[in-house]
Amino acid sequence: MSEILPPRGYKKEDTEKRKKWLEKKTGFHLNETGPDNPEDFKGIIENHVGYMHLPLAIAGPLLINGTYAKGELYIPLCTLEGTLTMSMTRGLFLTHLSGGIKTNHIKQELSRSPIFIFNDVDKNKPFISWISENFETIKREAESTTHHGKLLRIDKYPSQNSVILDFVYDTGEASGQNMVTIATHKACKYINEN
């Protein structure tokens, strides 16, 4: 077996071999217990009630040369889906043999794209103009729902009797899925009321 692939097998000793192998490859010691203090989860999850065991596997190696991530990485994967880990490992191993994956971070943006539908196609142009003229107010409305999200722009895409507004945000260090949904909802409410 290759040194870059984890040892295989289903016995307890195989799991222990994989843990030792992972620690040797990454310097990471796998701690199988959760935090003793639920306060450690403050800001991460709400309504904590306990822990649930899920099988944790590793897929890889992922050889990556990116703007931020570089090197040989192993991906932790919690799954109950049979063959998923091995399928991912095969794919990642083949990319490794091909020289790895090169990536460049161009920009970090997240968007939501509600559609506004009109009874008449002639309403598109004045609506688009109104959005442009009122961008700063719409921006204030959207950003009033978040401490971290910043509305960068609203791209406008007319299509027949409708306009898709693509609200584009910078979410800082957050993934921001809920953040941009809530902010866009508030902005759309303002647009509909005005």
PDB file of C-alpha atoms in Angstrom:
ATOM      1  CA  MET A   1       0.000   0.000   0.000  1.00  0.00           C
ATOM      2  CA  SER A   2       1.206   3.480  -0.818  1.00  0.00           C
ATOM      3  CA  GLU A   3       2.604   5.627   2.001  1.00  0.00           C
ATOM      4  CA  ILE A   4       0.279   8.458   1.015  1.00  0.00           C
ATOM      5  CA  LEU A   5      -2.924   6.402   1.334  1.00  0.00           C
ATOM      6  CA  PRO A   6      -4.345   5.437   4.738  1.00  0.00           C
ATOM      7  CA  PRO A   7      -4.158   1.774   5.822  1.00  0.00           C
ATOM      8  CA  ARG A   8      -7.306  -0.182   5.031  1.00  0.00           C
ATOM      9  CA  GLY A   9      -9.376  -2.666   7.009  1.00  0.00           C
ATOM     10  CA  TYR A  10     -12.397  -2.852   9.281  1.00  0.00           C
ATOM     11  CA  LYS A  11     -10.949  -4.248  12.518  1.00  0.00           C
ATOM     12  CA  LYS A  12     -10.346  -2.148  15.613  1.00  0.00           C
ATOM     13  CA  GLU A  13      -6.589  -2.478  15.125  1.00  0.00           C
ATOM     14  CA  ASP A  14      -7.009  -1.159  11.540  1.00  0.00           C
ATOM     15  CA  THR A  15      -8.711   1.946  12.938  1.00  0.00           C
ATOM     16  CA  GLU A  16      -5.860   2.405  15.422  1.00  0.00           C
ATOM     17  CA  LYS A  17      -3.316   2.017  12.589  1.00  0.00           C
ATOM     18  CA  ARG A  18      -5.138   4.717  10.605  1.00  0.00           C
ATOM     19  CA  LYS A  19      -5.149   7.077  13.597  1.00  0.00           C
ATOM     20  CA  LYS A  20      -1.407   6.603  14.099  1.00  0.00           C
ATOM     21  CA  TRP A  21      -0.835   6.973  10.361  1.00  0.00           C
ATOM     22  CA  LEU A  22      -2.879  10.209  10.300  1.00  0.00           C
ATOM     23  CA  GLU A  23      -0.968  11.630  13.281  1.00  0.00           C
ATOM     24  CA  LYS A  24       2.352  10.754  11.620  1.00  0.00           C
ATOM     25  CA  LYS A  25       1.280  12.325   8.292  1.00  0.00           C
ATOM     26  CA  THR A  26      -0.343  15.483   9.679  1.00  0.00           C
ATOM     27  CA  GLY A  27       0.890  15.956  13.245  1.00  0.00           C
ATOM     28  CA  PHE A  28      -2.769  15.975  14.329  1.00  0.00           C
ATOM     29  CA  HIS A  29      -3.863  13.815  17.266  1.00  0.00           C
ATOM     30  CA  LEU A  30      -7.500  12.811  16.952  1.00  0.00           C
ATOM     31  CA  ASN A  31      -9.382  13.511  20.190  1.00  0.00           C
ATOM     32  CA  GLU A  32     -12.580  11.488  20.184  1.00  0.00           C
ATOM     33  CA  THR A  33     -14.337  13.248  23.043  1.00  0.00           C
ATOM     34  CA  GLY A  34     -16.354  16.421  22.801  1.00  0.00           C
ATOM     35  CA  PRO A  35     -15.721  19.486  24.935  1.00  0.00           C
ATOM     36  CA  ASP A  36     -16.676  19.067  28.600  1.00  0.00           C
ATOM     37  CA  ASN A  37     -18.198  22.524  28.764  1.00  0.00           C
ATOM     38  CA  PRO A  38     -21.226  23.337  26.573  1.00  0.00           C
ATOM     39  CA  GLU A  39     -20.227  27.029  26.842  1.00  0.00           C
ATOM     40  CA  ASP A  40     -17.401  26.155  24.427  1.00  0.00           C
ATOM     41  CA  PHE A  41     -20.102  26.068  21.730  1.00  0.00           C
ATOM     42  CA  LYS A  42     -21.265  29.662  22.317  1.00  0.00           C
ATOM     43  CA  GLY A  43     -21.436  31.419  18.966  1.00  0.00           C
ATOM     44  CA  ILE A  44     -21.189  28.098  17.110  1.00  0.00           C
ATOM     45  CA  ILE A  45     -24.519  26.356  17.760  1.00  0.00           C
ATOM     46  CA  GLU A  46     -27.677  27.105  19.689  1.00  0.00           C
ATOM     47  CA  ASN A  47     -29.842  24.842  21.873  1.00  0.00           C
ATOM     48  CA  HIS A  48     -27.031  22.352  22.598  1.00  0.00           C
ATOM     49  CA  VAL A  49     -28.393  19.105  24.068  1.00  0.00           C
ATOM     50  CA  GLY A  50     -25.484  16.689  23.749  1.00  0.00           C
ATOM     51  CA  TYR A  51     -23.376  14.756  21.288  1.00  0.00           C
ATOM     52  CA  MET A  52     -24.048  12.183  18.615  1.00  0.00           C
ATOM     53  CA  HIS A  53     -21.504   9.708  17.343  1.00  0.00           C
ATOM     54  CA  LEU A  54     -21.024   9.610  13.594  1.00  0.00           C
ATOM     55  CA  PRO A  55     -18.366   7.542  11.875  1.00  0.00           C
ATOM     56  CA  LEU A  56     -15.400   9.743  11.013  1.00  0.00           C
ATOM     57  CA  ALA A  57     -13.267   8.716   8.055  1.00  0.00           C
ATOM     58  CA  ILE A  58     -10.460  10.398   6.168  1.00  0.00           C
ATOM     59  CA  ALA A  59     -10.321  10.863   2.419  1.00  0.00           C
ATOM     60  CA  GLY A  60      -7.224  11.826   0.552  1.00  0.00           C
ATOM     61  CA  PRO A  61      -4.596  12.805  -0.113  1.00  0.00           C
ATOM     62  CA  LEU A  62      -5.665  16.095  -1.638  1.00  0.00           C
ATOM     63  CA  LEU A  63      -2.582  17.706  -3.159  1.00  0.00           C
ATOM     64  CA  ILE A  64      -3.407  21.375  -3.537  1.00  0.00           C
ATOM     65  CA  ASN A  65      -1.541  24.477  -4.582  1.00  0.00           C
ATOM     66  CA  GLY A  66      -3.924  27.314  -3.866  1.00  0.00           C
ATOM     67  CA  THR A  67      -3.909  30.913  -2.817  1.00  0.00           C
ATOM     68  CA  TYR A  68      -4.384  29.945   0.849  1.00  0.00           C
ATOM     69  CA  ALA A  69      -4.161  26.156   1.079  1.00  0.00           C
ATOM     70  CA  LYS A  70      -0.979  24.453  -0.067  1.00  0.00           C
ATOM     71  CA  GLY A  71       0.310  20.941   0.411  1.00  0.00           C
ATOM     72  CA  GLU A  72      -0.961  17.452   0.963  1.00  0.00           C
ATOM     73  CA  LEU A  73      -4.207  17.442   2.936  1.00  0.00           C
ATOM     74  CA  TYR A  74      -6.463  14.724   4.290  1.00  0.00           C
ATOM     75  CA  ILE A  75     -10.170  15.490   4.465  1.00  0.00           C
ATOM     76  CA  PRO A  76     -12.198  14.491   7.560  1.00  0.00           C
ATOM     77  CA  LEU A  77     -15.514  13.052   6.459  1.00  0.00           C
ATOM     78  CA  CYS A  78     -18.482  12.080   8.656  1.00  0.00           C
ATOM     79  CA  THR A  79     -20.747   9.814   6.657  1.00  0.00           C
ATOM     80  CA  LEU A  80     -22.958   6.761   6.783  1.00  0.00           C
ATOM     81  CA  GLU A  81     -22.823   6.355   3.009  1.00  0.00           C
ATOM     82  CA  GLY A  82     -20.942   3.224   2.040  1.00  0.00           C
ATOM     83  CA  THR A  83     -18.117   3.621  -0.491  1.00  0.00           C
ATOM     84  CA  LEU A  84     -18.210   7.445  -0.367  1.00  0.00           C
ATOM     85  CA  THR A  85     -14.851   7.747   1.391  1.00  0.00           C
ATOM     86  CA  MET A  86     -13.114   5.298  -0.937  1.00  0.00           C
ATOM     87  CA  SER A  87     -14.641   6.965  -4.001  1.00  0.00           C
ATOM     88  CA  MET A  88     -13.386  10.346  -2.823  1.00  0.00           C
ATOM     89  CA  THR A  89      -9.974   8.880  -1.979  1.00  0.00           C
ATOM     90  CA  ARG A  90      -9.649   7.358  -5.455  1.00  0.00           C
ATOM     91  CA  GLY A  91     -10.512  10.670  -7.106  1.00  0.00           C
ATOM     92  CA  LEU A  92      -8.204  12.682  -4.866  1.00  0.00           C
ATOM     93  CA  PHE A  93      -5.398  10.145  -5.328  1.00  0.00           C
ATOM     94  CA  LEU A  94      -5.716  10.375  -9.116  1.00  0.00           C
ATOM     95  CA  THR A  95      -5.507  14.168  -8.971  1.00  0.00           C
ATOM     96  CA  HIS A  96      -2.452  13.720  -6.712  1.00  0.00           C
ATOM     97  CA  LEU A  97      -0.795  11.465  -9.306  1.00  0.00           C
ATOM     98  CA  SER A  98      -1.587  14.084 -11.954  1.00  0.00           C
ATOM     99  CA  GLY A  99       0.291  16.774 -10.067  1.00  0.00           C
ATOM    100  CA  GLY A 100      -2.477  17.979  -7.771  1.00  0.00           C
ATOM    101  CA  ILE A 101      -5.026  20.746  -8.003  1.00  0.00           C
ATOM    102  CA  LYS A 102      -4.115  24.380  -8.617  1.00  0.00           C
ATOM    103  CA  THR A 103      -6.529  27.073  -7.505  1.00  0.00           C
ATOM    104  CA  ASN A 104      -6.578  30.847  -7.327  1.00  0.00           C
ATOM    105  CA  HIS A 105      -8.800  32.862  -5.045  1.00  0.00           C
ATOM    106  CA  ILE A 106     -10.203  35.679  -7.165  1.00  0.00           C
ATOM    107  CA  LYS A 107     -12.748  37.190  -4.822  1.00  0.00           C
ATOM    108  CA  GLN A 108     -14.990  36.182  -1.975  1.00  0.00           C
ATOM    109  CA  GLU A 109     -18.611  37.019  -2.584  1.00  0.00           C
ATOM    110  CA  LEU A 110     -21.942  35.461  -1.757  1.00  0.00           C
ATOM    111  CA  SER A 111     -25.237  36.409  -3.355  1.00  0.00           C
ATOM    112  CA  ARG A 112     -28.978  35.976  -3.323  1.00  0.00           C
ATOM    113  CA  SER A 113     -31.026  36.566  -6.452  1.00  0.00           C
ATOM    114  CA  PRO A 114     -34.713  37.334  -5.932  1.00  0.00           C
ATOM    115  CA  ILE A 115     -36.903  37.958  -8.957  1.00  0.00           C
ATOM    116  CA  PHE A 116     -39.373  40.824  -9.296  1.00  0.00           C
ATOM    117  CA  ILE A 117     -42.206  40.107 -11.750  1.00  0.00           C
ATOM    118  CA  PHE A 118     -44.282  42.861 -13.343  1.00  0.00           C
ATOM    119  CA  ASN A 119     -47.518  42.877 -15.333  1.00  0.00           C
ATOM    120  CA  ASP A 120     -45.837  44.805 -18.125  1.00  0.00           C
ATOM    121  CA  VAL A 121     -42.356  44.629 -19.662  1.00  0.00           C
ATOM    122  CA  ASP A 122     -42.243  48.447 -19.702  1.00  0.00           C
ATOM    123  CA  LYS A 123     -41.904  48.476 -15.885  1.00  0.00           C
ATOM    124  CA  ASN A 124     -38.432  46.879 -16.004  1.00  0.00           C
ATOM    125  CA  LYS A 125     -36.482  49.979 -17.029  1.00  0.00           C
ATOM    126  CA  PRO A 126     -37.896  52.363 -14.379  1.00  0.00           C
ATOM    127  CA  PHE A 127     -37.515  49.636 -11.735  1.00  0.00           C
ATOM    128  CA  ILE A 128     -33.841  49.129 -12.617  1.00  0.00           C
ATOM    129  CA  SER A 129     -33.274  52.904 -12.503  1.00  0.00           C
ATOM    130  CA  TRP A 130     -35.002  53.127  -9.112  1.00  0.00           C
ATOM    131  CA  ILE A 131     -32.792  50.349  -7.714  1.00  0.00           C
ATOM    132  CA  SER A 132     -29.652  52.167  -8.912  1.00  0.00           C
ATOM    133  CA  GLU A 133     -30.812  55.535  -7.562  1.00  0.00           C
ATOM    134  CA  ASN A 134     -31.734  54.052  -4.169  1.00  0.00           C
ATOM    135  CA  PHE A 135     -28.786  51.696  -3.744  1.00  0.00           C
ATOM    136  CA  GLU A 136     -27.419  53.412  -0.611  1.00  0.00           C
ATOM    137  CA  THR A 137     -30.778  53.203   1.167  1.00  0.00           C
ATOM    138  CA  ILE A 138     -31.272  49.574   0.108  1.00  0.00           C
ATOM    139  CA  LYS A 139     -27.717  48.858   1.301  1.00  0.00           C
ATOM    140  CA  ARG A 140     -28.470  50.376   4.732  1.00  0.00           C
ATOM    141  CA  GLU A 141     -31.622  48.261   5.026  1.00  0.00           C
ATOM    142  CA  ALA A 142     -29.784  45.053   4.128  1.00  0.00           C
ATOM    143  CA  GLU A 143     -26.798  45.757   6.371  1.00  0.00           C
ATOM    144  CA  SER A 144     -29.046  46.647   9.325  1.00  0.00           C
ATOM    145  CA  THR A 145     -29.566  42.910   9.854  1.00  0.00           C
ATOM    146  CA  THR A 146     -25.882  41.962  10.235  1.00  0.00           C
ATOM    147  CA  HIS A 147     -22.680  43.063  11.946  1.00  0.00           C
ATOM    148  CA  HIS A 148     -20.400  41.446   9.367  1.00  0.00           C
ATOM    149  CA  GLY A 149     -22.130  41.367   5.985  1.00  0.00           C
ATOM    150  CA  LYS A 150     -21.537  44.181   3.509  1.00  0.00           C
ATOM    151  CA  LEU A 151     -23.704  44.640   0.422  1.00  0.00           C
ATOM    152  CA  LEU A 152     -21.207  45.303  -2.363  1.00  0.00           C
ATOM    153  CA  ARG A 153     -23.566  45.783  -5.289  1.00  0.00           C
ATOM    154  CA  ILE A 154     -26.857  44.770  -6.842  1.00  0.00           C
ATOM    155  CA  ASP A 155     -26.524  43.342 -10.341  1.00  0.00           C
ATOM    156  CA  LYS A 156     -29.675  43.671 -12.434  1.00  0.00           C
ATOM    157  CA  TYR A 157     -30.826  41.160 -15.052  1.00  0.00           C
ATOM    158  CA  PRO A 158     -34.037  42.017 -16.942  1.00  0.00           C
ATOM    159  CA  SER A 159     -35.845  39.122 -18.568  1.00  0.00           C
ATOM    160  CA  GLN A 160     -39.176  39.641 -20.320  1.00  0.00           C
ATOM    161  CA  ASN A 161     -41.541  41.126 -17.719  1.00  0.00           C
ATOM    162  CA  SER A 162     -39.254  40.472 -14.744  1.00  0.00           C
ATOM    163  CA  VAL A 163     -35.966  41.620 -13.227  1.00  0.00           C
ATOM    164  CA  ILE A 164     -33.599  39.408 -11.285  1.00  0.00           C
ATOM    165  CA  LEU A 165     -31.669  41.368  -8.668  1.00  0.00           C
ATOM    166  CA  ASP A 166     -28.414  39.703  -7.649  1.00  0.00           C
ATOM    167  CA  PHE A 167     -27.531  41.058  -4.191  1.00  0.00           C
ATOM    168  CA  VAL A 168     -23.767  40.507  -3.874  1.00  0.00           C
ATOM    169  CA  TYR A 169     -22.220  40.518  -0.375  1.00  0.00           C
ATOM    170  CA  ASP A 170     -18.891  40.276   1.369  1.00  0.00           C
ATOM    171  CA  THR A 171     -19.535  38.083   4.423  1.00  0.00           C
ATOM    172  CA  GLY A 172     -16.165  38.581   6.103  1.00  0.00           C
ATOM    173  CA  GLU A 173     -14.901  35.415   7.755  1.00  0.00           C
ATOM    174  CA  ALA A 174     -18.371  33.849   7.927  1.00  0.00           C
ATOM    175  CA  SER A 175     -19.892  31.410   5.472  1.00  0.00           C
ATOM    176  CA  GLY A 176     -22.870  33.737   5.671  1.00  0.00           C
ATOM    177  CA  GLN A 177     -25.660  31.694   4.086  1.00  0.00           C
ATOM    178  CA  ASN A 178     -28.276  32.776   6.625  1.00  0.00           C
ATOM    179  CA  MET A 179     -26.759  36.258   6.853  1.00  0.00           C
ATOM    180  CA  VAL A 180     -27.274  37.091   3.174  1.00  0.00           C
ATOM    181  CA  THR A 181     -30.732  35.502   3.078  1.00  0.00           C
ATOM    182  CA  ILE A 182     -31.953  37.612   6.003  1.00  0.00           C
ATOM    183  CA  ALA A 183     -30.295  40.788   4.681  1.00  0.00           C
ATOM    184  CA  THR A 184     -31.747  40.306   1.197  1.00  0.00           C
ATOM    185  CA  HIS A 185     -35.199  39.624   2.632  1.00  0.00           C
ATOM    186  CA  LYS A 186     -35.065  42.933   4.535  1.00  0.00           C
ATOM    187  CA  ALA A 187     -33.905  44.773   1.394  1.00  0.00           C
ATOM    188  CA  CYS A 188     -36.675  43.199  -0.703  1.00  0.00           C
ATOM    189  CA  LYS A 189     -39.252  44.160   1.894  1.00  0.00           C
ATOM    190  CA  TYR A 190     -38.046  47.766   1.630  1.00  0.00           C
ATOM    191  CA  ILE A 191     -38.151  47.621  -2.193  1.00  0.00           C
ATOM    192  CA  ASN A 192     -41.696  46.210  -2.190  1.00  0.00           C
ATOM    193  CA  GLU A 193     -42.897  48.897   0.231  1.00  0.00           C
ATOM    194  CA  ASN A 194     -41.437  51.721  -1.856  1.00  0.00           C
TER     195      ASN A 194
END
